[in-house]
PDB file of C-alpha atoms in Angstrom:
ATOM      1  CA  ARG A  19     -18.646  -2.392  -8.342  1.00 60.00           C
ATOM      2  CA  GLU A  20     -17.248  -2.024  -4.836  1.00 63.00           C
ATOM      3  CA  ALA A  21     -14.593   0.454  -5.838  1.00 63.00           C
ATOM      4  CA  THR A  22     -17.193   2.877  -7.100  1.00 68.00           C
ATOM      5  CA  ARG A  23     -19.348   2.635  -4.020  1.00 72.00           C
ATOM      6  CA  LEU A  24     -16.283   3.012  -1.597  1.00 69.00           C
ATOM      7  CA  LEU A  25     -14.074   5.203  -3.563  1.00 70.00           C
ATOM      8  CA  GLY A  26     -16.363   7.237  -5.876  1.00 77.00           C
ATOM      9  CA  THR A  27     -14.350   6.319  -8.748  1.00 80.00           C
ATOM     10  CA  ALA A  28     -13.858   3.108 -11.056  1.00 83.00           C
ATOM     11  CA  GLY A  29     -10.946   2.061  -8.757  1.00 86.00           C
ATOM     12  CA  ALA A  30      -7.515   2.635  -7.550  1.00 88.00           C
ATOM     13  CA  ASP A  31      -4.660   2.233  -9.827  1.00 90.00           C
ATOM     14  CA  VAL A  32      -2.454   0.424  -7.091  1.00 90.00           C
ATOM     15  CA  VAL A  33      -3.922  -1.417  -3.995  1.00 91.00           C
ATOM     16  CA  ILE A  34      -1.900  -2.805  -1.062  1.00 89.00           C
ATOM     17  CA  GLY A  35      -3.511  -5.625   0.539  1.00 89.00           C
ATOM     18  CA  ALA A  36      -2.096  -5.722   4.088  1.00 85.00           C
ATOM     19  CA  SER A  37      -4.700  -7.164   6.433  1.00 85.00           C
ATOM     20  CA  GLY A  38      -4.033 -10.730   6.203  1.00 84.00           C
ATOM     21  CA  LEU A  39      -7.922 -11.719   5.821  1.00 88.00           C
ATOM     22  CA  PRO A  40      -8.744 -13.930   2.806  1.00 90.00           C
ATOM     23  CA  SER A  41     -11.909 -11.794   2.384  1.00 90.00           C
ATOM     24  CA  ALA A  42      -9.768  -8.631   2.394  1.00 91.00           C
ATOM     25  CA  PHE A  43      -7.923  -9.978  -0.603  1.00 93.00           C
ATOM     26  CA  ILE A  44     -11.241 -10.373  -2.686  1.00 92.00           C
ATOM     27  CA  GLU A  45     -12.080  -6.909  -1.502  1.00 91.00           C
ATOM     28  CA  ALA A  46      -8.842  -5.588  -2.776  1.00 92.00           C
ATOM     29  CA  VAL A  47      -9.137  -7.039  -6.010  1.00 93.00           C
ATOM     30  CA  GLY A  48     -12.542  -5.379  -6.325  1.00 90.00           C
ATOM     31  CA  LEU A  49     -10.919  -2.081  -5.519  1.00 91.00           C
ATOM     32  CA  ILE A  50      -8.498  -2.074  -8.324  1.00 92.00           C
ATOM     33  CA  ILE A  51      -9.271  -0.117 -11.662  1.00 92.00           C
ATOM     34  CA  ASP A  52      -9.001  -2.176 -14.774  1.00 93.00           C
ATOM     35  CA  GLY A  53      -5.428  -2.375 -15.753  1.00 94.00           C
ATOM     36  CA  GLY A  54      -4.393  -1.777 -12.096  1.00 92.00           C
ATOM     37  CA  PHE A  55      -2.111  -3.504  -9.648  1.00 93.00           C
ATOM     38  CA  LEU A  56      -2.433  -5.267  -6.192  1.00 93.00           C
ATOM     39  CA  ALA A  57       0.527  -5.817  -4.176  1.00 91.00           C
ATOM     40  CA  GLU A  58      -0.588  -8.543  -1.594  1.00 90.00           C
ATOM     41  CA  VAL A  59       1.583  -8.456   1.521  1.00 86.00           C
ATOM     42  CA  GLY A  60      -0.868  -9.383   4.175  1.00 81.00           C
ATOM     43  CA  ASN A  61      -1.666 -13.299   3.562  1.00 77.00           C
ATOM     44  CA  PHE A  62       1.720 -14.415   4.737  1.00 72.00           C
ATOM     45  CA  THR A  63       0.153 -17.466   6.871  1.00 77.00           C
ATOM     46  CA  ASP A  64      -2.395 -19.789   5.333  1.00 83.00           C
ATOM     47  CA  GLN A  65      -5.867 -18.436   6.433  1.00 85.00           C
ATOM     48  CA  GLY A  66      -7.849 -20.683   3.720  1.00 88.00           C
ATOM     49  CA  PRO A  67      -8.969 -20.355   0.224  1.00 91.00           C
ATOM     50  CA  VAL A  68     -10.937 -17.499  -1.483  1.00 92.00           C
ATOM     51  CA  GLU A  69     -13.567 -17.404  -4.242  1.00 93.00           C
ATOM     52  CA  PHE A  70     -11.635 -16.001  -7.155  1.00 93.00           C
ATOM     53  CA  ASN A  71     -12.322 -16.176 -10.908  1.00 94.00           C
ATOM     54  CA  PRO A  72      -9.109 -15.885 -13.083  1.00 94.00           C
ATOM     55  CA  PHE A  73     -11.219 -14.944 -16.063  1.00 95.00           C
ATOM     56  CA  SER A  74     -13.362 -12.284 -14.633  1.00 94.00           C
ATOM     57  CA  ASP A  75     -11.088 -11.081 -11.687  1.00 93.00           C
ATOM     58  CA  LEU A  76      -7.738 -11.115 -13.343  1.00 93.00           C
ATOM     59  CA  LEU A  77      -7.575 -11.625 -17.163  1.00 94.00           C
ATOM     60  CA  ARG A  78     -10.646  -9.887 -18.516  1.00 95.00           C
ATOM     61  CA  ARG A  79      -9.673  -6.855 -16.290  1.00 94.00           C
ATOM     62  CA  ASP A  80      -6.077  -6.932 -17.100  1.00 95.00           C
ATOM     63  CA  VAL A  81      -5.018  -6.788 -13.472  1.00 94.00           C
ATOM     64  CA  THR A  82      -1.474  -7.592 -12.114  1.00 94.00           C
ATOM     65  CA  ILE A  83      -1.293  -9.075  -8.758  1.00 94.00           C
ATOM     66  CA  ALA A  84       2.040  -9.675  -7.049  1.00 90.00           C
ATOM     67  CA  GLY A  85       2.530 -11.559  -3.826  1.00 86.00           C
ATOM     68  CA  VAL A  86       5.148  -9.840  -1.541  1.00 78.00           C
ATOM     69  CA  TYR A  87       6.319 -12.321   1.230  1.00 73.00           C
ATOM     70  CA  GLY A  88       9.614 -10.912   2.377  1.00 66.00           C
ATOM     71  CA  ALA A  89      12.609  -9.259   1.334  1.00 60.00           C
ATOM     72  CA  GLY A  90      14.266 -12.132  -0.730  1.00 66.00           C
ATOM     73  CA  PRO A  91      17.418 -14.065   0.318  1.00 69.00           C
ATOM     74  CA  ASN A  92      18.583 -11.093   2.443  1.00 73.00           C
ATOM     75  CA  MET A  93      15.311 -11.072   4.590  1.00 71.00           C
ATOM     76  CA  LEU A  94      16.668 -12.016   8.130  1.00 75.00           C
ATOM     77  CA  ARG A  95      19.599  -9.688   7.659  1.00 77.00           C
ATOM     78  CA  LEU A  96      17.376  -6.711   6.680  1.00 73.00           C
ATOM     79  CA  TYR A  97      15.087  -7.517   9.733  1.00 72.00           C
ATOM     80  CA  GLU A  98      17.994  -7.743  12.122  1.00 79.00           C
ATOM     81  CA  THR A  99      19.147  -4.292  10.693  1.00 77.00           C
ATOM     82  CA  GLY A 100      15.950  -2.765  11.061  1.00 71.00           C
ATOM     83  CA  LEU A 101      15.471  -4.156  14.640  1.00 74.00           C
ATOM     84  CA  ARG A 102      19.064  -2.534  15.567  1.00 77.00           C
ATOM     85  CA  ILE A 103      17.980   0.899  14.164  1.00 71.00           C
ATOM     86  CA  LEU A 104      14.812   0.746  16.266  1.00 67.00           C
ATOM     87  CA  GLU A 105      16.480  -0.351  19.475  1.00 72.00           C
ATOM     88  CA  ARG A 106      18.671   2.966  19.039  1.00 73.00           C
ATOM     89  CA  GLY A 107      15.502   4.999  19.767  1.00 65.00           C
ATOM     90  CA  GLY A 108      14.672   8.242  18.485  1.00 63.00           C
ATOM     91  CA  ASP A 109      12.751   8.906  15.516  1.00 66.00           C
ATOM     92  CA  ALA A 110      14.482   6.606  12.849  1.00 61.00           C
ATOM     93  CA  LEU A 111      12.182   7.793  10.247  1.00 61.00           C
ATOM     94  CA  SER A 112      12.540  11.444  10.671  1.00 67.00           C
ATOM     95  CA  ARG A 113      15.100  11.765   7.800  1.00 67.00           C
ATOM     96  CA  VAL A 114      12.743   9.713   5.502  1.00 71.00           C
ATOM     97  CA  VAL A 115       9.328  10.982   6.167  1.00 80.00           C
ATOM     98  CA  SER A 116       8.994  14.704   5.196  1.00 85.00           C
ATOM     99  CA  HIS A 117       5.250  15.224   5.876  1.00 88.00           C
ATOM    100  CA  LYS A 118       2.625  13.659   7.939  1.00 89.00           C
ATOM    101  CA  VAL A 119      -0.851  14.425   6.897  1.00 92.00           C
ATOM    102  CA  PRO A 120      -4.437  13.526   8.432  1.00 91.00           C
ATOM    103  CA  LEU A 121      -6.802  11.553   6.135  1.00 89.00           C
ATOM    104  CA  GLU A 122      -8.441  14.723   5.220  1.00 90.00           C
ATOM    105  CA  ARG A 123      -5.228  15.973   3.303  1.00 91.00           C
ATOM    106  CA  VAL A 124      -4.392  12.796   1.430  1.00 90.00           C
ATOM    107  CA  GLN A 125      -5.819  14.124  -1.955  1.00 90.00           C
ATOM    108  CA  GLU A 126      -3.603  17.200  -1.430  1.00 92.00           C
ATOM    109  CA  ALA A 127      -0.663  15.105  -0.623  1.00 90.00           C
ATOM    110  CA  LEU A 128      -1.155  12.805  -3.632  1.00 87.00           C
ATOM    111  CA  GLU A 129      -1.496  15.810  -6.009  1.00 89.00           C
ATOM    112  CA  ALA A 130       1.941  17.132  -4.576  1.00 88.00           C
ATOM    113  CA  LEU A 131       3.412  13.839  -5.367  1.00 83.00           C
ATOM    114  CA  SER A 132       2.405  14.269  -9.057  1.00 82.00           C
ATOM    115  CA  SER A 133       3.016  17.751  -9.609  1.00 85.00           C
ATOM    116  CA  GLY A 134       6.242  19.356  -8.293  1.00 82.00           C
ATOM    117  CA  TYR A 135       6.872  17.621  -4.967  1.00 85.00           C
ATOM    118  CA  ARG A 136       6.063  20.479  -2.739  1.00 89.00           C
ATOM    119  CA  LEU A 137       3.641  20.457   0.199  1.00 93.00           C
ATOM    120  CA  ASP A 138       3.353  23.190   2.781  1.00 93.00           C
ATOM    121  CA  ASP A 139       6.054  25.063   1.069  1.00 92.00           C
ATOM    122  CA  ARG A 140       8.699  22.178   1.756  1.00 90.00           C
ATOM    123  CA  GLU A 141       9.915  19.423  -0.661  1.00 88.00           C
ATOM    124  CA  VAL A 142       7.977  16.076  -0.371  1.00 86.00           C
ATOM    125  CA  ILE A 143      10.210  13.193   0.267  1.00 82.00           C
ATOM    126  CA  LYS A 144       7.896  10.695   1.761  1.00 81.00           C
ATOM    127  CA  VAL A 145       4.296  11.410   2.983  1.00 85.00           C
ATOM    128  CA  ALA A 146       3.039   9.235   6.167  1.00 85.00           C
ATOM    129  CA  ILE A 147      -0.793   9.270   6.483  1.00 86.00           C
ATOM    130  CA  ALA A 148      -1.830   9.978  10.184  1.00 85.00           C
ATOM    131  CA  PRO A 149      -5.410   8.582  10.351  1.00 79.00           C
ATOM    132  CA  ASN A 150      -6.056  10.407  13.617  1.00 76.00           C
ATOM    133  CA  GLY A 151      -4.411  13.826  12.776  1.00 64.00           C
TER     134      GLY A 151
END
């Protein structure tokens, strides 16, 4: 399976599909562990169909797939509020993101989230992954 090749495991418990490419949706399905969950947020415009077998890709593997299109009936209001926060300038996320870690420390961050919520001798609130350090 693709997950074993890419992740070195049977798959991920949760996968977030955010690229918007139909082929990435199929790749995301292949990365989920049996019994896992896929939140698809990227295909919010019609980019065409994909090859998908409901039996082998979904039911036999007991996978849950959720399409996340927006923020529900209050979507426009929430977007406007978010834009106003960003327009104020400054680091709007500084109160939410407690840690920024490079890719090399993702495993350490995940372990902190599952055991004690401490990383670098500080409480973990939200971890942001900074791919370039």
